[in-house]
Amino acid sequence: MLSDKNGKEKDNFNRGDRGEEKFFLGDAYLAKKIKRGHTVHDIRFYRAKVDVSLSQTVSSADLVYLNRPHSSEFASDFVSHSRRATNMQWNGMYYDKLQWQLALGDGVHSDEFRDAKGNTASDVQEQRLMYGGKLRYYLLGKAQSKVNENFFDDNNFISLGVGLYRQDNINFTFDNNTTTIDRTLTNGELTAHLGNLNIMAEYFSFSNVHFDFNNSLNQSYRSEAFYVQLDYRITPKYSFYARYEDWDKAISLNNTNLKNKVIGFNYVQQKEAIKFGLFWDQTENGSAISSTQRESSVLATAMLHFR
């Protein structure tokens, strides 16, 4: 709660930079489902995920590779802190084909309000409500009740989605300099589950991204990114995974691309519950982004998921 000049508390939950402070909480919301004919409405209040990115909406336990794409991580805080700042949502499904989300809620927080080089703002002093929505249509098969990357059934489907979320009048400070900007996130997605093959791809367009807070708060750029990933189940227990990502962090500048490649294998002991993986992950940064232009690593992963 915030207080006015007379010391009286008022509920401006989207104002300023309070955010989660030292209390971190995952999904926690009040939901009401209403079914009318072929339409299902799902109304949610408090801390449900805003669908700014398909990869971010997938639960961590259902990821094929534990590190999400870099651009997806940036999207998760671009207009809504950790993609689940206090909000209210109207989610729905029509004829098992069309899904939608409309969301209104709290916005960004200085801890994750970043420029293209990874610097964070000193403070967010004022901002308006985040608002936006997403549509997802299933060209093949029925709509999935839960967004997932792991599929162990024969329900083949192909879906396309498009989303737009916006945050107006973000007044923020960096190193005692203050400015105000608007931010718009546009997202497109493709998912497909065809037999043993799973495909997921996303496109992002970020408006008004500052390249470097240290240089200027008066100049911002458009940023674009996409990634494509596939997971192919070789046998019931072994699967092959590959992902490619290309993110231009400031389109009108030179040498601002981030490119990421991942190749690996998973061994699944018990469907979604027990999984082990081995992955090679390489990131290449443009010279304007980082002095470390290439980073490579080999990761061994283990996931034990108790449902």
mmCIF file of C-alpha atoms in Angstrom:
data_model
loop_
_atom_site.group_PDB
_atom_site.id
_atom_site.type_symbol
_atom_site.label_atom_id
_atom_site.label_comp_id
_atom_site.label_asym_id
_atom_site.label_seq_id
_atom_site.Cartn_x
_atom_site.Cartn_y
_atom_site.Cartn_z
ATOM 1 C CA MET A 1 0.000 0.000 0.000
ATOM 2 C CA LEU A 2 1.068 3.602 -0.636
ATOM 3 C CA SER A 3 0.134 6.691 1.356
ATOM 4 C CA ASP A 4 -1.056 10.083 0.159
ATOM 5 C CA LYS A 5 0.256 13.403 1.491
ATOM 6 C CA ASN A 6 -2.056 13.142 4.501
ATOM 7 C CA GLY A 7 -0.719 9.725 5.455
ATOM 8 C CA LYS A 8 -3.874 7.904 4.353
ATOM 9 C CA GLU A 9 -3.230 4.579 2.659
ATOM 10 C CA LYS A 10 -4.499 4.092 -0.878
ATOM 11 C CA ASP A 11 -4.391 1.034 -3.101
ATOM 12 C CA ASN A 12 -2.254 2.078 -6.084
ATOM 13 C CA PHE A 13 -0.684 -1.333 -6.638
ATOM 14 C CA ASN A 14 0.707 -0.386 -10.052
ATOM 15 C CA ARG A 15 2.381 2.795 -8.851
ATOM 16 C CA GLY A 16 6.084 3.232 -8.245
ATOM 17 C CA ASP A 17 8.593 0.471 -7.704
ATOM 18 C CA ARG A 18 7.364 -1.694 -4.823
ATOM 19 C CA GLY A 19 7.159 -4.957 -6.733
ATOM 20 C CA GLU A 20 7.784 -8.182 -4.843
ATOM 21 C CA GLU A 21 10.399 -6.598 -2.573
ATOM 22 C CA LYS A 22 11.836 -9.493 -0.503
ATOM 23 C CA PHE A 23 8.804 -11.751 -0.822
ATOM 24 C CA PHE A 24 8.825 -13.997 -3.893
ATOM 25 C CA LEU A 25 5.773 -15.999 -4.871
ATOM 26 C CA GLY A 26 4.904 -18.128 -7.891
ATOM 27 C CA ASP A 27 1.417 -18.612 -9.275
ATOM 28 C CA ALA A 28 -1.147 -17.705 -6.623
ATOM 29 C CA TYR A 29 -4.543 -16.569 -7.787
ATOM 30 C CA LEU A 30 -8.283 -16.813 -7.283
ATOM 31 C CA ALA A 31 -9.959 -18.415 -10.296
ATOM 32 C CA LYS A 32 -13.549 -18.783 -11.424
ATOM 33 C CA LYS A 33 -14.424 -21.024 -14.358
ATOM 34 C CA ILE A 34 -17.695 -20.569 -16.209
ATOM 35 C CA LYS A 35 -18.826 -22.944 -18.976
ATOM 36 C CA ARG A 36 -21.560 -21.859 -21.335
ATOM 37 C CA GLY A 37 -22.247 -24.080 -24.320
ATOM 38 C CA HIS A 38 -19.035 -24.473 -26.288
ATOM 39 C CA THR A 39 -17.295 -21.595 -24.504
ATOM 40 C CA VAL A 40 -15.229 -21.810 -21.312
ATOM 41 C CA HIS A 41 -14.370 -18.635 -19.379
ATOM 42 C CA ASP A 42 -11.567 -18.613 -16.790
ATOM 43 C CA ILE A 43 -11.366 -15.430 -14.692
ATOM 44 C CA ARG A 44 -8.221 -15.011 -12.573
ATOM 45 C CA PHE A 45 -7.175 -12.472 -9.959
ATOM 46 C CA TYR A 46 -3.811 -11.735 -8.320
ATOM 47 C CA ARG A 47 -0.688 -13.602 -9.573
ATOM 48 C CA ALA A 48 -1.375 -15.653 -12.698
ATOM 49 C CA LYS A 49 1.116 -15.723 -15.585
ATOM 50 C CA VAL A 50 0.660 -13.133 -18.298
ATOM 51 C CA ASP A 51 1.168 -14.945 -21.622
ATOM 52 C CA VAL A 52 3.915 -12.661 -22.963
ATOM 53 C CA SER A 53 5.856 -15.698 -24.230
ATOM 54 C CA LEU A 54 4.925 -19.317 -24.817
ATOM 55 C CA SER A 55 8.224 -20.483 -23.336
ATOM 56 C CA GLN A 56 7.580 -18.425 -20.196
ATOM 57 C CA THR A 57 4.027 -19.743 -19.829
ATOM 58 C CA VAL A 58 5.282 -23.334 -19.857
ATOM 59 C CA SER A 59 5.987 -24.525 -16.319
ATOM 60 C CA SER A 60 9.674 -25.026 -15.494
ATOM 61 C CA ALA A 61 8.915 -28.679 -14.783
ATOM 62 C CA ASP A 62 7.637 -29.157 -18.345
ATOM 63 C CA LEU A 63 10.605 -27.621 -20.184
ATOM 64 C CA VAL A 64 12.663 -29.899 -22.415
ATOM 65 C CA TYR A 65 15.812 -27.819 -21.737
ATOM 66 C CA LEU A 66 15.980 -25.930 -18.457
ATOM 67 C CA ASN A 67 17.427 -22.663 -19.857
ATOM 68 C CA ARG A 68 14.773 -20.721 -21.730
ATOM 69 C CA PRO A 69 15.732 -18.583 -24.775
ATOM 70 C CA HIS A 70 17.430 -15.268 -23.915
ATOM 71 C CA SER A 71 14.806 -13.178 -25.716
ATOM 72 C CA SER A 72 12.020 -15.019 -23.907
ATOM 73 C CA GLU A 73 13.632 -14.146 -20.565
ATOM 74 C CA PHE A 74 13.791 -10.494 -21.629
ATOM 75 C CA ALA A 75 10.101 -10.638 -22.607
ATOM 76 C CA SER A 76 9.170 -12.007 -19.178
ATOM 77 C CA ASP A 77 10.007 -8.658 -17.537
ATOM 78 C CA PHE A 78 9.474 -6.248 -20.426
ATOM 79 C CA VAL A 79 5.972 -5.102 -19.449
ATOM 80 C CA SER A 80 5.144 -7.223 -16.381
ATOM 81 C CA HIS A 81 7.599 -8.030 -13.591
ATOM 82 C CA SER A 82 8.449 -11.721 -13.803
ATOM 83 C CA ARG A 83 5.366 -12.084 -16.131
ATOM 84 C CA ARG A 84 3.080 -12.447 -13.147
ATOM 85 C CA ALA A 85 2.965 -9.062 -11.416
ATOM 86 C CA THR A 86 -0.372 -8.454 -9.701
ATOM 87 C CA ASN A 87 -3.009 -8.710 -12.427
ATOM 88 C CA MET A 88 -6.474 -9.786 -13.409
ATOM 89 C CA GLN A 89 -7.195 -11.918 -16.469
ATOM 90 C CA TRP A 90 -10.005 -13.131 -18.655
ATOM 91 C CA ASN A 91 -8.942 -16.398 -20.280
ATOM 92 C CA GLY A 92 -11.223 -18.373 -22.538
ATOM 93 C CA MET A 93 -11.643 -21.207 -25.018
ATOM 94 C CA TYR A 94 -14.176 -21.602 -27.827
ATOM 95 C CA TYR A 95 -15.046 -24.952 -29.459
ATOM 96 C CA ASP A 96 -11.711 -26.493 -28.402
ATOM 97 C CA LYS A 97 -10.083 -24.443 -31.180
ATOM 98 C CA LEU A 98 -9.632 -20.837 -30.104
ATOM 99 C CA GLN A 99 -8.018 -19.674 -26.862
ATOM 100 C CA TRP A 100 -7.570 -16.125 -25.628
ATOM 101 C CA GLN A 101 -6.257 -14.035 -22.769
ATOM 102 C CA LEU A 102 -6.963 -10.425 -21.847
ATOM 103 C CA ALA A 103 -4.891 -9.049 -18.969
ATOM 104 C CA LEU A 104 -4.695 -5.851 -16.933
ATOM 105 C CA GLY A 105 -2.240 -5.380 -14.098
ATOM 106 C CA ASP A 106 0.931 -4.140 -12.493
ATOM 107 C CA GLY A 107 3.940 -3.458 -14.655
ATOM 108 C CA VAL A 108 7.720 -3.358 -14.522
ATOM 109 C CA HIS A 109 10.176 -3.266 -11.635
ATOM 110 C CA SER A 110 13.608 -1.633 -11.572
ATOM 111 C CA ASP A 111 15.363 -4.897 -10.627
ATOM 112 C CA GLU A 112 14.534 -6.315 -14.071
ATOM 113 C CA PHE A 113 14.062 -3.113 -16.105
ATOM 114 C CA ARG A 114 17.051 -3.595 -18.418
ATOM 115 C CA ASP A 115 18.749 -2.031 -21.393
ATOM 116 C CA ALA A 116 20.186 -4.070 -24.275
ATOM 117 C CA LYS A 117 23.499 -4.515 -22.440
ATOM 118 C CA GLY A 118 21.908 -5.796 -19.228
ATOM 119 C CA ASN A 119 22.114 -2.667 -17.045
ATOM 120 C CA THR A 120 19.135 -2.174 -14.725
ATOM 121 C CA ALA A 121 17.305 1.036 -13.835
ATOM 122 C CA SER A 122 17.945 2.685 -10.474
ATOM 123 C CA ASP A 123 14.267 3.287 -9.780
ATOM 124 C CA VAL A 124 10.833 3.211 -11.398
ATOM 125 C CA GLN A 125 8.961 6.211 -10.060
ATOM 126 C CA GLU A 126 5.644 6.034 -11.892
ATOM 127 C CA GLN A 127 3.872 3.837 -14.426
ATOM 128 C CA ARG A 128 0.429 3.098 -15.736
ATOM 129 C CA LEU A 129 -1.243 -0.288 -15.823
ATOM 130 C CA MET A 130 0.016 -3.017 -18.131
ATOM 131 C CA TYR A 131 -2.649 -4.198 -20.567
ATOM 132 C CA GLY A 132 -2.891 -6.530 -23.539
ATOM 133 C CA GLY A 133 -3.893 -9.953 -24.743
ATOM 134 C CA LYS A 134 -3.184 -13.040 -26.818
ATOM 135 C CA LEU A 135 -5.086 -15.255 -29.280
ATOM 136 C CA ARG A 136 -4.123 -18.875 -30.019
ATOM 137 C CA TYR A 137 -5.840 -20.950 -32.723
ATOM 138 C CA TYR A 138 -5.439 -24.685 -33.318
ATOM 139 C CA LEU A 139 -5.194 -25.464 -37.022
ATOM 140 C CA LEU A 140 -5.011 -29.186 -36.274
ATOM 141 C CA GLY A 141 -6.319 -31.057 -33.260
ATOM 142 C CA LYS A 142 -7.950 -29.758 -30.093
ATOM 143 C CA ALA A 143 -6.809 -26.927 -27.853
ATOM 144 C CA GLN A 144 -4.504 -28.015 -25.045
ATOM 145 C CA SER A 145 -5.680 -27.215 -21.528
ATOM 146 C CA LYS A 146 -2.053 -26.727 -20.428
ATOM 147 C CA VAL A 147 0.823 -25.230 -22.404
ATOM 148 C CA ASN A 148 3.619 -27.782 -22.468
ATOM 149 C CA GLU A 149 6.893 -28.774 -24.144
ATOM 150 C CA ASN A 150 6.745 -32.447 -23.126
ATOM 151 C CA PHE A 151 4.194 -34.610 -24.933
ATOM 152 C CA PHE A 152 3.840 -38.328 -24.329
ATOM 153 C CA ASP A 153 0.495 -38.966 -26.036
ATOM 154 C CA ASP A 154 -0.919 -39.323 -29.545
ATOM 155 C CA ASN A 155 -2.888 -36.067 -29.586
ATOM 156 C CA ASN A 156 -1.369 -34.396 -32.635
ATOM 157 C CA PHE A 157 -1.913 -30.651 -33.024
ATOM 158 C CA ILE A 158 -0.639 -27.483 -34.693
ATOM 159 C CA SER A 159 -1.343 -24.040 -33.252
ATOM 160 C CA LEU A 160 -0.602 -20.411 -34.104
ATOM 161 C CA GLY A 161 -0.719 -17.513 -31.659
ATOM 162 C CA VAL A 162 -0.278 -13.750 -31.604
ATOM 163 C CA GLY A 163 -0.089 -11.434 -28.597
ATOM 164 C CA LEU A 164 0.338 -7.746 -27.851
ATOM 165 C CA TYR A 165 1.012 -6.245 -24.411
ATOM 166 C CA ARG A 166 1.716 -2.628 -23.565
ATOM 167 C CA GLN A 167 2.906 -0.463 -20.679
ATOM 168 C CA ASP A 168 2.482 3.325 -20.874
ATOM 169 C CA ASN A 169 4.269 6.199 -19.163
ATOM 170 C CA ILE A 170 7.088 4.350 -17.418
ATOM 171 C CA ASN A 171 8.952 7.045 -15.528
ATOM 172 C CA PHE A 172 12.336 5.660 -14.471
ATOM 173 C CA THR A 173 15.710 6.836 -13.189
ATOM 174 C CA PHE A 174 19.271 5.752 -13.925
ATOM 175 C CA ASP A 175 22.253 7.420 -12.273
ATOM 176 C CA ASN A 176 20.173 10.475 -11.238
ATOM 177 C CA ASN A 177 18.794 10.970 -14.782
ATOM 178 C CA THR A 178 15.073 10.513 -15.380
ATOM 179 C CA THR A 179 12.964 9.899 -18.472
ATOM 180 C CA THR A 180 9.546 8.519 -19.451
ATOM 181 C CA ILE A 181 8.846 5.916 -22.135
ATOM 182 C CA ASP A 182 6.115 3.547 -23.347
ATOM 183 C CA ARG A 183 6.803 -0.110 -24.065
ATOM 184 C CA THR A 184 5.027 -2.500 -26.447
ATOM 185 C CA LEU A 185 5.709 -6.216 -26.730
ATOM 186 C CA THR A 186 4.461 -8.087 -29.811
ATOM 187 C CA ASN A 187 4.713 -11.879 -29.808
ATOM 188 C CA GLY A 188 3.998 -14.548 -32.414
ATOM 189 C CA GLU A 189 4.164 -18.284 -31.798
ATOM 190 C CA LEU A 190 3.947 -21.679 -33.507
ATOM 191 C CA THR A 191 3.630 -25.039 -31.792
ATOM 192 C CA ALA A 192 3.284 -28.503 -33.294
ATOM 193 C CA HIS A 193 3.140 -32.017 -31.904
ATOM 194 C CA LEU A 194 3.246 -34.571 -34.722
ATOM 195 C CA GLY A 195 3.977 -38.115 -33.649
ATOM 196 C CA ASN A 196 7.438 -38.154 -32.078
ATOM 197 C CA LEU A 197 8.289 -34.608 -33.202
ATOM 198 C CA ASN A 198 7.641 -31.472 -31.129
ATOM 199 C CA ILE A 199 8.295 -28.033 -32.642
ATOM 200 C CA MET A 200 8.053 -24.623 -30.978
ATOM 201 C CA ALA A 201 8.954 -21.231 -32.409
ATOM 202 C CA GLU A 202 8.437 -17.632 -31.273
ATOM 203 C CA TYR A 203 8.959 -14.126 -32.611
ATOM 204 C CA PHE A 204 9.328 -10.998 -30.442
ATOM 205 C CA SER A 205 9.238 -7.308 -31.242
ATOM 206 C CA PHE A 206 10.241 -4.972 -28.398
ATOM 207 C CA SER A 207 9.640 -1.234 -28.729
ATOM 208 C CA ASN A 208 11.691 1.510 -27.034
ATOM 209 C CA VAL A 209 14.632 -0.542 -25.842
ATOM 210 C CA HIS A 210 17.528 1.537 -24.551
ATOM 211 C CA PHE A 211 20.877 0.295 -25.781
ATOM 212 C CA ASP A 212 22.971 1.545 -22.859
ATOM 213 C CA PHE A 213 21.623 3.533 -19.906
ATOM 214 C CA ASN A 214 25.145 4.834 -19.279
ATOM 215 C CA ASN A 215 25.242 6.660 -22.628
ATOM 216 C CA SER A 216 21.759 8.117 -23.023
ATOM 217 C CA LEU A 217 18.210 7.859 -21.717
ATOM 218 C CA ASN A 218 16.910 9.923 -24.644
ATOM 219 C CA GLN A 219 17.572 7.368 -27.376
ATOM 220 C CA SER A 220 15.757 4.049 -27.685
ATOM 221 C CA TYR A 221 15.487 1.412 -30.403
ATOM 222 C CA ARG A 222 13.315 -1.389 -31.695
ATOM 223 C CA SER A 223 14.518 -4.901 -30.937
ATOM 224 C CA GLU A 224 13.508 -8.138 -32.676
ATOM 225 C CA ALA A 225 14.139 -11.787 -31.923
ATOM 226 C CA PHE A 226 13.091 -15.267 -32.914
ATOM 227 C CA TYR A 227 13.919 -18.812 -31.927
ATOM 228 C CA VAL A 228 13.053 -22.265 -33.229
ATOM 229 C CA GLN A 229 13.393 -25.459 -31.240
ATOM 230 C CA LEU A 230 12.599 -29.104 -31.901
ATOM 231 C CA ASP A 231 12.474 -32.177 -29.730
ATOM 232 C CA TYR A 232 12.406 -35.579 -31.430
ATOM 233 C CA ARG A 233 11.689 -38.734 -29.459
ATOM 234 C CA ILE A 234 14.063 -41.343 -30.874
ATOM 235 C CA THR A 235 12.779 -44.078 -28.551
ATOM 236 C CA PRO A 236 10.238 -43.965 -25.709
ATOM 237 C CA LYS A 237 13.095 -42.990 -23.352
ATOM 238 C CA TYR A 238 15.603 -41.049 -25.489
ATOM 239 C CA SER A 239 15.011 -37.756 -27.277
ATOM 240 C CA PHE A 240 17.115 -35.322 -29.333
ATOM 241 C CA TYR A 241 16.821 -31.554 -28.816
ATOM 242 C CA ALA A 242 18.040 -28.575 -30.863
ATOM 243 C CA ARG A 243 17.396 -24.820 -30.665
ATOM 244 C CA TYR A 244 18.518 -21.767 -32.598
ATOM 245 C CA GLU A 245 17.920 -18.175 -31.474
ATOM 246 C CA ASP A 246 18.729 -14.838 -33.134
ATOM 247 C CA TRP A 247 18.092 -11.588 -31.250
ATOM 248 C CA ASP A 248 18.930 -8.149 -32.639
ATOM 249 C CA LYS A 249 18.913 -6.009 -29.522
ATOM 250 C CA ALA A 250 18.970 -2.647 -31.364
ATOM 251 C CA ILE A 251 17.994 -2.941 -35.015
ATOM 252 C CA SER A 252 19.402 0.346 -36.299
ATOM 253 C CA LEU A 253 22.823 -0.192 -34.698
ATOM 254 C CA ASN A 254 25.644 -2.483 -35.817
ATOM 255 C CA ASN A 255 26.986 -5.592 -34.087
ATOM 256 C CA THR A 256 24.089 -5.870 -31.627
ATOM 257 C CA ASN A 257 22.986 -9.451 -32.327
ATOM 258 C CA LEU A 258 22.907 -12.314 -29.862
ATOM 259 C CA LYS A 259 22.886 -15.782 -31.380
ATOM 260 C CA ASN A 260 22.374 -18.934 -29.360
ATOM 261 C CA LYS A 261 22.652 -22.597 -30.353
ATOM 262 C CA VAL A 262 21.733 -25.584 -28.203
ATOM 263 C CA ILE A 263 22.044 -29.289 -29.018
ATOM 264 C CA GLY A 264 21.447 -32.121 -26.598
ATOM 265 C CA PHE A 265 19.761 -35.317 -25.523
ATOM 266 C CA ASN A 266 17.316 -36.257 -22.789
ATOM 267 C CA TYR A 267 16.829 -39.596 -21.094
ATOM 268 C CA VAL A 268 13.327 -39.881 -19.689
ATOM 269 C CA GLN A 269 12.966 -42.451 -16.948
ATOM 270 C CA GLN A 270 9.322 -41.809 -16.115
ATOM 271 C CA LYS A 271 7.599 -39.449 -18.561
ATOM 272 C CA GLU A 272 7.519 -35.936 -17.081
ATOM 273 C CA ALA A 273 8.576 -37.061 -13.599
ATOM 274 C CA ILE A 274 12.223 -38.174 -13.928
ATOM 275 C CA LYS A 275 14.475 -36.817 -16.661
ATOM 276 C CA PHE A 276 18.229 -36.493 -17.268
ATOM 277 C CA GLY A 277 19.895 -34.478 -20.016
ATOM 278 C CA LEU A 278 23.216 -33.552 -21.578
ATOM 279 C CA PHE A 279 23.448 -30.336 -23.635
ATOM 280 C CA TRP A 280 25.939 -28.169 -25.509
ATOM 281 C CA ASP A 281 25.037 -24.457 -25.347
ATOM 282 C CA GLN A 282 26.833 -21.698 -27.270
ATOM 283 C CA THR A 283 26.077 -17.953 -27.264
ATOM 284 C CA GLU A 284 27.657 -15.435 -29.636
ATOM 285 C CA ASN A 285 27.410 -11.709 -28.816
ATOM 286 C CA GLY A 286 27.932 -8.805 -31.188
ATOM 287 C CA SER A 287 30.958 -6.690 -30.328
ATOM 288 C CA ALA A 288 28.720 -3.748 -29.341
ATOM 289 C CA ILE A 289 26.905 -5.937 -26.790
ATOM 290 C CA SER A 290 29.716 -7.634 -24.895
ATOM 291 C CA SER A 291 33.483 -7.935 -24.871
ATOM 292 C CA THR A 292 32.968 -11.684 -24.462
ATOM 293 C CA GLN A 293 31.851 -12.524 -27.972
ATOM 294 C CA ARG A 294 31.535 -16.293 -27.639
ATOM 295 C CA GLU A 295 30.599 -18.432 -24.648
ATOM 296 C CA SER A 296 30.224 -22.209 -24.768
ATOM 297 C CA SER A 297 29.260 -24.686 -22.091
ATOM 298 C CA VAL A 298 28.247 -28.295 -21.590
ATOM 299 C CA LEU A 299 25.441 -28.838 -19.109
ATOM 300 C CA ALA A 300 24.257 -32.009 -17.421
ATOM 301 C CA THR A 301 20.695 -31.638 -16.144
ATOM 302 C CA ALA A 302 18.432 -33.639 -13.875
ATOM 303 C CA MET A 303 14.765 -33.082 -13.153
ATOM 304 C CA LEU A 304 12.738 -34.839 -10.506
ATOM 305 C CA HIS A 305 9.145 -33.672 -10.651
ATOM 306 C CA PHE A 306 6.772 -34.815 -7.912
ATOM 307 C CA ARG A 307 3.187 -34.201 -8.998
#
